[in-house]
Coordinates of C-alpha atoms in Angstrom, one line a residue:
M1 CA 63.8 96.7 20.2
V2 CA 64.2 99.2 17.0
A3 CA 68.5 98.6 17.6
M4 CA 68.4 94.2 18.4
K5 CA 66.4 94.3 15.2
T6 CA 68.9 96.5 12.9
Q7 CA 71.4 94.2 14.8
A8 CA 70.2 91.3 14.8
A9 CA 69.8 92.1 10.4
V10 CA 73.2 92.8 10.4
N11 CA 76.3 91.1 11.6
D12 CA 80.0 91.3 9.9
G13 CA 78.0 92.8 5.9
K14 CA 75.6 89.8 6.2
V15 CA 72.2 89.7 7.1
I16 CA 71.0 87.3 9.2
S17 CA 67.4 86.0 9.3
P18 CA 65.5 85.9 12.5
P19 CA 65.1 82.6 14.3
L20 CA 62.1 80.9 13.3
S21 CA 58.8 80.8 15.5
P22 CA 56.9 77.5 15.7
P23 CA 53.2 79.4 14.9
P24 CA 51.3 79.0 18.1
S25 CA 48.9 76.4 18.7
P26 CA 44.8 77.4 18.3
R27 CA 42.6 77.8 21.2
R28 CA 40.9 74.4 21.2
L29 CA 36.8 75.5 21.9
S30 CA 34.5 73.8 24.0
R31 CA 31.5 71.4 22.3
A32 CA 29.0 73.7 22.8
H33 CA 30.8 77.2 20.9
S34 CA 32.4 75.2 17.6
R35 CA 28.0 73.8 17.7
R36 CA 26.6 77.7 17.1
L37 CA 30.2 78.2 15.6
Y38 CA 29.1 75.9 12.8
R39 CA 25.2 75.3 13.1
T40 CA 23.0 76.8 9.7
K41 CA 20.4 78.7 9.3
S42 CA 18.7 75.6 7.9
G43 CA 18.5 74.0 11.5
G44 CA 22.7 72.9 11.7
S45 CA 24.0 69.8 10.0
Y46 CA 26.1 67.7 11.7
F47 CA 27.7 66.8 8.4
S48 CA 29.3 71.0 7.3
G49 CA 30.0 71.3 10.9
S50 CA 32.2 68.0 10.4
L51 CA 33.5 68.9 6.7
I52 CA 34.5 72.5 8.4
A53 CA 36.8 70.9 10.6
F54 CA 38.0 68.4 8.8
F55 CA 39.4 71.1 6.5
L56 CA 40.5 73.0 9.9
R57 CA 42.7 70.9 11.5
R58 CA 45.0 70.2 8.3
H59 CA 45.8 74.0 7.6
I60 CA 43.8 74.1 3.7
S61 CA 43.4 78.2 3.3
F62 CA 39.8 79.2 4.0
F63 CA 39.4 80.8 1.1
L64 CA 39.5 77.4 -1.0
L65 CA 36.4 76.6 1.7
L66 CA 34.7 78.7 -0.3
P67 CA 33.6 78.0 -3.3
V68 CA 33.3 73.9 -1.8
L69 CA 30.5 76.0 0.7
Y70 CA 29.0 77.7 -2.8
V71 CA 28.1 74.0 -4.7
F72 CA 26.8 72.8 -1.9
G73 CA 24.8 75.0 -0.3
L74 CA 23.4 75.2 -4.5
L75 CA 22.9 71.3 -4.0
M76 CA 20.8 72.2 -1.2
L77 CA 19.1 74.2 -2.5
V78 CA 18.3 72.6 -5.9
G79 CA 16.6 69.9 -4.1
T80 CA 15.0 71.7 -1.9
V81 CA 12.7 73.1 -5.0
S82 CA 13.3 69.8 -6.7
V83 CA 11.1 68.6 -3.5
V84 CA 8.3 71.5 -3.4
R85 CA 7.5 71.4 -7.7
S86 CA 7.6 67.6 -6.8
R87 CA 4.0 68.1 -5.7
P88 CA 1.5 68.1 -8.5
L89 CA -1.6 70.1 -7.7
P90 CA -4.7 68.6 -7.6
G91 CA -6.3 66.9 -10.2
S92 CA -3.2 68.1 -12.9
L93 CA -1.9 64.7 -13.5
Y94 CA -3.7 61.8 -16.1
R95 CA -4.0 58.5 -13.6
S96 CA -6.7 58.2 -15.6
G97 CA -5.2 55.0 -17.2
Y98 CA -4.1 53.2 -13.4
V99 CA -7.7 54.1 -12.1
F100 CA -9.4 52.4 -15.3
R101 CA -7.6 48.7 -14.3
K102 CA -7.9 49.4 -10.7
L103 CA -11.6 49.3 -11.0
W104 CA -12.3 47.0 -14.6
P105 CA -12.7 43.9 -12.8
E106 CA -15.6 45.6 -10.7
M107 CA -17.4 47.1 -14.2
R108 CA -16.6 44.1 -16.3
S109 CA -18.2 41.8 -13.4
E110 CA -21.7 44.2 -13.3
R111 CA -24.1 42.2 -15.0
S112 CA -25.7 43.5 -18.6
N113 CA -29.3 43.4 -16.5
S114 CA -28.0 44.7 -13.0
S115 CA -28.9 48.0 -11.8
V116 CA -27.6 49.9 -15.4
L117 CA -29.1 52.3 -16.7
K118 CA -31.1 51.3 -20.3
L119 CA -30.9 53.5 -23.4
T120 CA -35.0 53.8 -22.6
T121 CA -34.7 55.3 -19.6
V122 CA -32.1 57.6 -20.0
W123 CA -34.1 61.0 -19.8
R124 CA -36.3 60.8 -16.8
N125 CA -36.9 64.4 -17.8
S126 CA -38.0 64.9 -20.9
K127 CA -40.1 68.2 -20.2
R128 CA -41.3 70.0 -24.0
L129 CA -41.1 73.6 -24.4
E130 CA -44.3 74.9 -26.0
T131 CA -42.9 76.9 -29.3
E132 CA -44.7 79.4 -31.0
K133 CA -44.4 78.5 -34.9
T134 CA -46.3 81.8 -36.5
C135 CA -44.3 83.1 -38.6
L136 CA -44.0 87.0 -39.0
N137 CA -45.2 88.6 -41.9
A138 CA -42.0 90.7 -42.3
A139 CA -39.9 87.5 -42.5
V140 CA -42.3 85.4 -44.6
K141 CA -42.1 88.7 -47.6
L142 CA -41.1 87.6 -51.0
L143 CA -39.1 89.2 -52.9
S144 CA -41.4 89.8 -55.1
E145 CA -42.9 92.1 -53.6
A146 CA -39.2 94.6 -54.1
P147 CA -38.0 95.5 -57.4
A148 CA -35.4 92.9 -58.6
P149 CA -31.4 93.3 -57.2
T150 CA -28.8 94.5 -59.1
I151 CA -26.4 94.2 -57.1
F152 CA -23.8 91.3 -56.0
L153 CA -22.5 89.3 -52.9
I154 CA -19.6 87.1 -52.7
V155 CA -18.5 85.8 -49.9
E156 CA -15.5 83.3 -48.9
A157 CA -16.3 80.4 -46.0
N158 CA -13.3 79.6 -44.2
G159 CA -12.4 77.3 -41.5
G160 CA -14.4 73.0 -40.7
L161 CA -17.8 72.0 -42.0
N162 CA -19.8 73.5 -39.2
Q163 CA -17.9 77.3 -39.7
Q164 CA -18.3 77.1 -43.4
R165 CA -22.0 76.6 -42.8
S166 CA -22.3 79.3 -40.3
S167 CA -20.3 81.6 -42.9
I168 CA -23.5 80.9 -45.8
C169 CA -26.1 80.9 -43.1
N170 CA -25.0 84.1 -42.3
A171 CA -23.9 84.8 -46.0
V172 CA -27.9 84.7 -47.1
A173 CA -29.2 87.0 -44.1
V174 CA -26.9 89.3 -45.4
A175 CA -28.2 89.3 -48.5
G176 CA -31.1 89.3 -47.6
L177 CA -30.2 92.5 -45.6
L178 CA -28.9 94.1 -48.3
N179 CA -31.3 93.0 -51.0
A180 CA -28.7 91.5 -52.8
T181 CA -28.1 88.6 -54.9
L182 CA -26.1 86.0 -53.3
V183 CA -23.8 83.9 -55.9
I184 CA -22.6 80.5 -53.9
P185 CA -20.4 80.8 -51.4
Q186 CA -17.2 79.9 -52.2
F187 CA -15.1 78.0 -49.8
Q188 CA -11.6 78.3 -48.5
L189 CA -8.9 75.9 -48.2
N190 CA -8.2 75.6 -44.5
S191 CA -5.0 75.3 -43.5
V192 CA -5.4 71.8 -41.1
W193 CA -8.2 70.5 -42.7
K194 CA -6.9 70.5 -46.5
D195 CA -9.7 69.7 -47.9
P196 CA -10.5 71.8 -51.6
S197 CA -14.0 70.0 -51.4
K198 CA -16.5 73.1 -53.3
F199 CA -20.2 74.2 -52.0
G200 CA -21.5 71.0 -54.8
D201 CA -19.7 69.0 -53.2
I202 CA -20.5 69.1 -49.3
Y203 CA -24.3 70.4 -50.0
N204 CA -27.1 70.0 -52.7
E205 CA -27.1 72.9 -54.4
D206 CA -30.5 72.8 -56.0
H207 CA -32.1 72.2 -53.2
F208 CA -30.7 74.9 -51.8
I209 CA -31.2 77.8 -54.1
R210 CA -35.1 75.5 -54.7
V211 CA -35.5 76.5 -51.1
L212 CA -34.0 79.8 -50.1
E213 CA -36.2 81.0 -53.6
G214 CA -38.6 84.0 -52.9
H215 CA -36.6 84.9 -49.7
V216 CA -32.8 85.9 -51.6
R217 CA -32.2 85.1 -55.0
I218 CA -28.9 82.6 -55.7
V219 CA -26.5 82.4 -58.4
R220 CA -24.2 79.8 -59.2
K221 CA -22.1 82.4 -60.5
L222 CA -21.8 86.5 -62.0
P223 CA -23.4 87.5 -64.4
E224 CA -21.2 87.7 -67.5
F225 CA -20.7 91.9 -67.5
L226 CA -19.6 91.6 -64.2
L227 CA -17.1 89.1 -65.0
E228 CA -15.6 91.3 -68.3
K229 CA -15.9 93.9 -65.5
F230 CA -13.0 92.7 -63.7
D231 CA -11.3 90.8 -66.4
H232 CA -12.9 88.0 -65.5
N233 CA -10.8 87.3 -62.0
V234 CA -12.7 87.7 -58.9
S235 CA -10.1 88.5 -56.7
N236 CA -9.5 91.6 -58.7
I237 CA -13.1 92.4 -57.0
L238 CA -13.4 95.0 -53.8
N239 CA -12.4 93.0 -50.3
F240 CA -15.0 94.3 -47.9
R241 CA -13.0 93.8 -44.3
V242 CA -16.2 93.0 -42.4
K243 CA -15.2 93.5 -38.9
A244 CA -16.1 90.4 -36.2
W245 CA -19.8 90.4 -35.3
A246 CA -21.4 93.5 -37.7
P247 CA -24.7 94.4 -36.3
A248 CA -27.0 94.8 -39.0
S249 CA -27.0 99.0 -38.7
Y250 CA -23.0 98.4 -40.5
Y251 CA -23.5 97.2 -43.2
M252 CA -26.5 99.3 -44.0
S253 CA -24.2 102.1 -43.2
S254 CA -20.9 101.5 -44.5
V255 CA -21.4 97.8 -46.1
Y256 CA -24.7 99.1 -49.0
P257 CA -23.3 102.7 -50.0
V258 CA -20.0 101.0 -51.8
L259 CA -22.3 97.6 -52.7
K260 CA -24.7 100.1 -55.0
E261 CA -21.5 102.4 -56.3
Q262 CA -19.5 99.0 -57.1
G263 CA -22.2 95.8 -57.9
V264 CA -20.4 93.5 -56.3
V265 CA -18.8 93.1 -53.3
R266 CA -16.0 90.2 -52.0
I267 CA -16.2 89.4 -48.4
A268 CA -12.9 87.7 -47.0
P269 CA -13.0 85.8 -45.0
F270 CA -16.8 86.0 -43.5
A271 CA -16.7 83.7 -40.6
N272 CA -18.2 85.3 -37.1
R273 CA -19.2 88.5 -39.2
L274 CA -22.6 89.2 -38.5
A275 CA -23.4 89.8 -34.8
L276 CA -26.5 87.7 -32.8
E277 CA -29.0 89.7 -32.3
V278 CA -30.2 90.6 -35.9
P279 CA -33.8 91.7 -36.9
P280 CA -36.6 88.6 -36.6
S281 CA -36.6 88.9 -40.7
I282 CA -33.0 88.3 -40.6
Q283 CA -33.1 86.1 -38.3
Y284 CA -35.6 84.3 -40.1
L285 CA -33.2 83.7 -43.0
R286 CA -30.7 82.2 -41.0
C287 CA -33.0 79.1 -39.6
L288 CA -34.9 78.9 -42.9
T289 CA -31.2 77.9 -44.0
N290 CA -29.3 76.2 -41.8
Y291 CA -32.7 73.6 -40.5
E292 CA -34.2 73.8 -44.3
A293 CA -32.1 74.8 -47.4
L294 CA -28.6 73.4 -46.6
K295 CA -28.9 69.4 -47.3
F296 CA -25.9 67.6 -47.6
S297 CA -25.3 66.5 -51.1
V298 CA -26.7 63.1 -53.0
P299 CA -23.3 60.8 -51.9
I300 CA -23.0 62.2 -48.9
T301 CA -26.9 61.5 -48.0
V302 CA -26.6 57.8 -49.6
L303 CA -23.5 57.0 -48.1
A304 CA -24.7 58.6 -44.4
E305 CA -27.9 57.3 -43.9
Q306 CA -27.1 53.6 -44.7
L307 CA -24.4 54.3 -42.2
V308 CA -27.1 55.0 -40.0
T309 CA -29.3 52.1 -41.6
R310 CA -26.7 49.4 -40.3
M311 CA -25.9 51.1 -37.1
V312 CA -30.1 50.8 -35.8
Q313 CA -29.3 46.7 -37.2
N314 CA -26.5 46.7 -35.2
S315 CA -28.7 47.6 -32.0
S316 CA -31.7 45.3 -32.3
S317 CA -30.5 44.5 -28.1
T318 CA -31.7 48.2 -27.6
G319 CA -35.0 48.4 -30.7
G320 CA -32.6 49.9 -33.2
K321 CA -31.6 52.4 -30.4
Y322 CA -27.9 54.4 -30.3
V323 CA -25.3 56.2 -28.6
S324 CA -23.6 58.8 -30.5
V325 CA -19.9 60.0 -29.1
H326 CA -17.8 63.1 -31.1
L327 CA -14.2 62.5 -29.5
R328 CA -12.1 64.7 -30.5
F329 CA -8.7 62.9 -29.7
E330 CA -7.0 63.5 -33.3
E331 CA -2.9 64.0 -33.2
D332 CA -3.4 68.3 -34.2
M333 CA -6.3 68.3 -31.0
V334 CA -3.6 66.3 -28.6
A335 CA -0.8 68.6 -29.7
F336 CA -3.3 72.0 -29.9
S337 CA -4.9 72.0 -26.9
C338 CA -0.5 71.5 -25.2
C339 CA -1.6 68.2 -22.5
E340 CA 0.3 65.9 -21.2
Y341 CA -1.3 62.0 -21.1
D342 CA 0.5 58.4 -20.9
G343 CA 2.8 58.7 -23.4
G344 CA 5.8 60.0 -21.6
M345 CA 8.7 61.6 -23.4
E346 CA 8.4 60.0 -26.6
E347 CA 5.0 61.5 -27.1
N348 CA 5.9 64.9 -25.6
K349 CA 8.6 64.9 -28.4
E350 CA 5.7 64.0 -31.0
M351 CA 3.7 66.6 -30.1
E352 CA 6.9 69.5 -30.4
L353 CA 6.5 68.1 -34.2
A354 CA 3.6 67.9 -34.5
R355 CA 2.4 71.7 -33.4
E356 CA 5.4 73.1 -34.5
R357 CA 4.3 70.9 -38.3
G358 CA 0.8 72.3 -37.6
W359 CA 1.4 75.7 -36.7
R360 CA 4.9 76.5 -37.0
G361 CA 6.5 78.4 -33.7
K362 CA 3.0 80.1 -32.8
F363 CA 3.5 77.7 -29.0
K364 CA 7.5 79.4 -28.4
R365 CA 6.9 82.8 -28.8
K366 CA 8.2 84.8 -26.2
G367 CA 6.8 85.0 -22.7
R368 CA 4.6 82.4 -24.3
T369 CA 4.2 79.6 -21.0
I370 CA 3.1 75.9 -21.6
R371 CA 1.6 74.5 -18.4
P372 CA -0.5 71.3 -19.0
D373 CA -1.0 70.2 -15.6
L374 CA -3.0 73.8 -15.1
N375 CA -5.3 72.9 -18.8
R376 CA -6.1 70.0 -17.1
I377 CA -7.2 71.5 -13.7
S378 CA -9.1 73.4 -16.3
G379 CA -10.9 71.1 -18.1
R380 CA -9.2 72.2 -21.3
C381 CA -7.4 68.5 -22.4
P382 CA -8.8 66.9 -24.8
L383 CA -10.6 63.3 -23.0
T384 CA -9.3 60.3 -23.6
P385 CA -11.5 56.8 -25.4
L386 CA -10.5 55.9 -22.4
E387 CA -11.7 58.8 -19.9
V388 CA -14.7 58.8 -22.6
G389 CA -15.7 54.6 -21.8
M390 CA -15.2 55.0 -17.9
M391 CA -18.0 58.2 -18.2
L392 CA -20.1 56.5 -20.2
R393 CA -19.8 53.0 -17.4
G394 CA -20.4 54.9 -14.6
M395 CA -23.5 56.4 -15.6
G396 CA -25.1 52.8 -16.1
F397 CA -24.5 52.2 -19.9
N398 CA -23.6 48.7 -20.1
N399 CA -21.2 46.7 -22.4
N400 CA -24.3 46.0 -24.9
T401 CA -24.7 49.8 -25.3
P402 CA -24.0 50.3 -29.6
I403 CA -21.7 52.9 -29.3
Y404 CA -20.9 55.1 -33.3
L405 CA -17.3 57.1 -32.6
A406 CA -17.2 60.1 -34.7
S407 CA -14.5 61.4 -35.4
G408 CA -11.2 61.8 -36.9
K409 CA -8.1 59.5 -37.1
I410 CA -7.3 59.3 -33.3
Y411 CA -3.9 59.2 -31.8
R412 CA -2.7 56.3 -31.5
E413 CA -5.6 55.1 -32.4
E414 CA -4.5 51.3 -31.6
K415 CA -3.6 51.9 -28.2
N416 CA -6.2 54.7 -27.4
L417 CA -9.0 53.1 -29.0
A418 CA -8.6 49.2 -26.9
P419 CA -10.2 49.9 -23.6
L420 CA -12.5 52.1 -25.2
R421 CA -14.5 48.7 -26.9
Q422 CA -13.1 46.6 -24.4
M423 CA -15.6 48.6 -22.1
F424 CA -18.5 48.6 -25.2
P425 CA -17.8 45.7 -27.6
L426 CA -20.6 47.0 -29.9
L427 CA -18.5 50.3 -31.0
Q428 CA -19.0 51.1 -34.2
T429 CA -16.9 54.1 -36.6
K430 CA -18.1 54.6 -39.6
E431 CA -14.6 53.3 -41.0
S432 CA -16.3 50.4 -39.8
L433 CA -19.8 50.0 -41.0
A434 CA -19.0 51.3 -44.0
T435 CA -17.0 49.2 -47.1
P436 CA -13.1 50.3 -48.4
E437 CA -15.2 50.6 -51.7
E438 CA -17.8 53.4 -50.6
L439 CA -14.9 55.4 -48.8
A440 CA -12.9 55.8 -51.1
S441 CA -14.7 58.7 -52.5
F442 CA -14.7 60.3 -49.2
T443 CA -11.4 59.4 -48.4
G444 CA -8.6 62.5 -48.3
Y445 CA -11.9 65.1 -48.5
F446 CA -11.7 66.0 -44.2
S447 CA -15.7 68.3 -44.1
R448 CA -17.4 65.0 -46.5
L449 CA -16.2 62.8 -43.7
A450 CA -17.2 65.0 -40.9
A451 CA -20.7 65.1 -43.1
L452 CA -20.8 61.1 -42.6
D453 CA -20.7 61.5 -38.5
Y454 CA -23.2 64.2 -38.1
T455 CA -25.8 63.0 -39.9
V456 CA -25.3 59.6 -38.2
C457 CA -24.1 61.3 -34.8
L458 CA -27.8 63.3 -35.8
K459 CA -30.3 60.7 -36.2
S460 CA -28.6 59.1 -32.6
E461 CA -30.9 58.4 -29.7
V462 CA -28.0 60.2 -27.3
F463 CA -25.2 62.1 -28.5
V464 CA -21.9 62.4 -26.3
T465 CA -20.0 65.7 -26.7
T466 CA -15.9 65.7 -25.0
Q467 CA -14.8 68.9 -26.7
G468 CA -16.0 72.1 -27.2
G469 CA -16.5 73.3 -31.6
N470 CA -18.1 74.2 -34.1
F471 CA -20.0 70.1 -34.6
P472 CA -21.2 69.5 -30.7
H473 CA -22.3 73.5 -31.2
F474 CA -24.8 72.6 -34.2
L475 CA -25.3 69.2 -33.7
M476 CA -26.8 70.6 -30.3
G477 CA -29.0 72.9 -32.0
H478 CA -29.9 70.6 -34.6
R479 CA -31.0 68.5 -32.0
R480 CA -32.8 71.2 -29.8
Y481 CA -34.4 72.1 -32.9
L482 CA -36.1 68.2 -33.5
Y483 CA -36.3 67.7 -30.4
D484 CA -38.9 70.4 -29.1
G485 CA -36.4 72.1 -27.8
H486 CA -35.1 69.0 -25.6
A487 CA -31.1 68.7 -26.7
K488 CA -31.1 65.2 -25.3
T489 CA -26.9 65.5 -25.3
I490 CA -24.5 64.6 -22.6
K491 CA -22.1 67.0 -21.8
P492 CA -19.8 66.0 -19.4
D493 CA -18.4 68.5 -17.0
K494 CA -14.6 67.8 -17.5
R495 CA -13.4 69.6 -14.0
K496 CA -14.5 67.2 -12.0
L497 CA -14.2 64.0 -14.0
V498 CA -10.2 65.0 -14.3
F499 CA -10.4 65.6 -10.4
L500 CA -12.7 61.8 -10.5
L501 CA -9.9 60.1 -13.0
Q502 CA -6.7 60.8 -11.2
N503 CA -8.0 59.7 -7.5
T504 CA -6.6 56.6 -7.1
S505 CA -8.4 55.5 -4.5
I506 CA -11.7 56.3 -5.6
S507 CA -14.6 53.0 -5.2
W508 CA -16.8 52.5 -8.4
T509 CA -19.6 53.0 -6.0
R510 CA -18.5 56.2 -5.2
F511 CA -17.4 56.8 -9.0
K512 CA -21.4 55.3 -10.2
D513 CA -23.2 58.1 -7.9
Q514 CA -20.5 60.8 -9.1
M515 CA -21.6 59.9 -12.5
G516 CA -25.0 59.6 -12.2
K517 CA -25.5 63.3 -11.0
M518 CA -23.4 64.2 -13.8
L519 CA -26.2 62.4 -16.9
M520 CA -28.6 64.4 -14.0
E521 CA -27.3 68.2 -14.6
S522 CA -26.8 67.3 -18.4
D523 CA -30.5 66.4 -18.9
L524 CA -32.2 69.4 -16.8
K525 CA -29.6 71.4 -19.6
G526 CA -30.5 69.8 -22.1
I527 CA -34.0 71.8 -21.8
A528 CA -32.5 75.2 -23.8
W529 CA -34.1 78.7 -25.5
R530 CA -31.5 81.0 -26.5
Q531 CA -30.7 83.5 -23.9
R532 CA -28.9 87.5 -25.4
R533 CA -25.6 86.9 -26.7
Q534 CA -26.1 82.8 -27.0
S535 CA -25.9 81.4 -31.2
I536 CA -29.0 81.0 -33.3
Y537 CA -27.0 77.3 -34.3
E538 CA -26.7 76.1 -30.9
F539 CA -29.7 77.4 -29.4
P540 CA -32.4 78.0 -32.2
L541 CA -35.7 78.3 -30.3
P542 CA -37.9 80.1 -30.3
E543 CA -37.0 82.4 -32.8
C544 CA -36.4 79.1 -35.3
S545 CA -40.1 77.6 -34.9
C546 CA -41.3 79.4 -37.1
V547 CA -39.4 77.3 -39.3
R548 CA -40.8 73.7 -38.8
G549 CA -42.9 71.8 -40.6
L550 CA -41.1 73.8 -45.0
G551 CA -39.2 70.2 -44.8
N552 CA -39.5 67.2 -44.1
S553 CA -37.4 66.1 -41.3
T554 CA -37.5 62.3 -40.5
L555 CA -36.4 62.3 -37.3
A556 CA -38.8 65.7 -36.0
Q557 CA -42.2 63.5 -37.6
R558 CA -40.8 60.2 -35.2
H559 CA -40.3 62.5 -32.4
S560 CA -43.5 64.0 -32.7
G561 CA -45.0 62.5 -30.1
D562 CA -45.4 63.3 -26.0
A563 CA -43.0 60.9 -25.2
H564 CA -41.5 61.0 -21.4
S565 CA -38.3 58.7 -22.2
F566 CA -37.1 57.3 -25.2
G567 CA -38.8 53.9 -24.7
E568 CA -41.8 55.2 -25.6
V569 CA -40.7 56.7 -29.0
E570 CA -41.2 54.5 -32.5
T571 CA -38.5 53.5 -34.0
A572 CA -38.8 54.9 -37.9
R573 CA -36.1 55.1 -40.3

């Protein structure tokens, strides 16, 4: 065989190629065999099998098929994943606008006098708490019984209006604990609120000093000999870094020795620097400060009372009674929550810019994932004006209910406030109640504007809180203090609400039934005594009942009777 090949290759010195044979014909496969050969793992694809057969029949190299098959497989995989991801978690989408438009005809058709809840019958369970008003001797001891303090405490309150309020109350308590003279607290300029107001711009300094006289000594500034010691520069004074929620024992063992040696110490920042549980005499000072010593400055008080009077006048259809709503739907609040609504890509871009502008990369740190869907399910998304309106209408408040809206500048105000005004035409804000000239001196001062809202909300018949924070916590506590423990507050179950408002097939009857139950739950939770590890500012009783009567609270006098509903309470402004 080898010889024959050699002879064929060499003939007369020339290389002669062997004759070419046609390639063998491919073996014909049966149809069943073909289907088994090209069947895919996903259950068989006629298209992919036909595609491979098409290429094989045209003698295209199998290796050229690999990239095509690879890309085809990727496309199928991506399609499968996208289908899975397109299924949102229950309650994770904002569909409130659609639900509102669907239910609005029924809401609008309800007559104002047909089976709707009136302000005179809001609180069916108005059980009042019996509080002990006898003050402990240790709590009311006067400074005249002890030597005059020669040591001074300086604190710098940080945050917004009510976080600063907490700092002031704690500062008085610490000064009493250390038997030190407290310098009028300073306010740090907050990076978000950017309000340069000083203590005297927000609170009445003379009243503050006068009420605390005999309990804690207050001065407006350090004495000259100490100022000279530190070159008239307060920043040269030792800043004592106190840990958060420090107990009274920490101040006595760590702060007091340094204070006695230096003559003065500074604690900055001072928010949440005192434990919730302290001796009764120190707790008493917190109560006395919060409910009696801290009164807003004269300009704030005058305008706030005017707003209350105008709100009462605008509420003639309900006997001067109105509902106040604290709404947190400002741009920075929406951005910080990392929630999505119905604004699409434009809204997302605005929120990204707002987060970068306010928090500079905090939300883009490595390992941080933003999940708007999970935020909504967990109840962390700020309620929109539309959602608040639907909740209140579902609870039975009709279009004749006067509403006072306490808020900063609403995000996309014209669009987002429209449905709330549609449901409650008697809606008012500080901007609608006051003239531009009256608000001129308040413009740009967040804390002063918040103080106006605080006062009008405090004197409302019902307070609705839509988001956590210091403002509603202090306000609920203040109202509990004035109402003998009953806060008269609506605090919605936001987790339940987001599920209801995503159900596009829900009926108005079903929604009203659920809102009625939510109102009853809020009422039952309104009566509360402070438990361990709860804030004295949100749950002031029974400790703060001792302070009652030291001031002249109009609202406390107004609700001093044993009323069982708002209809039995005289309106006295």
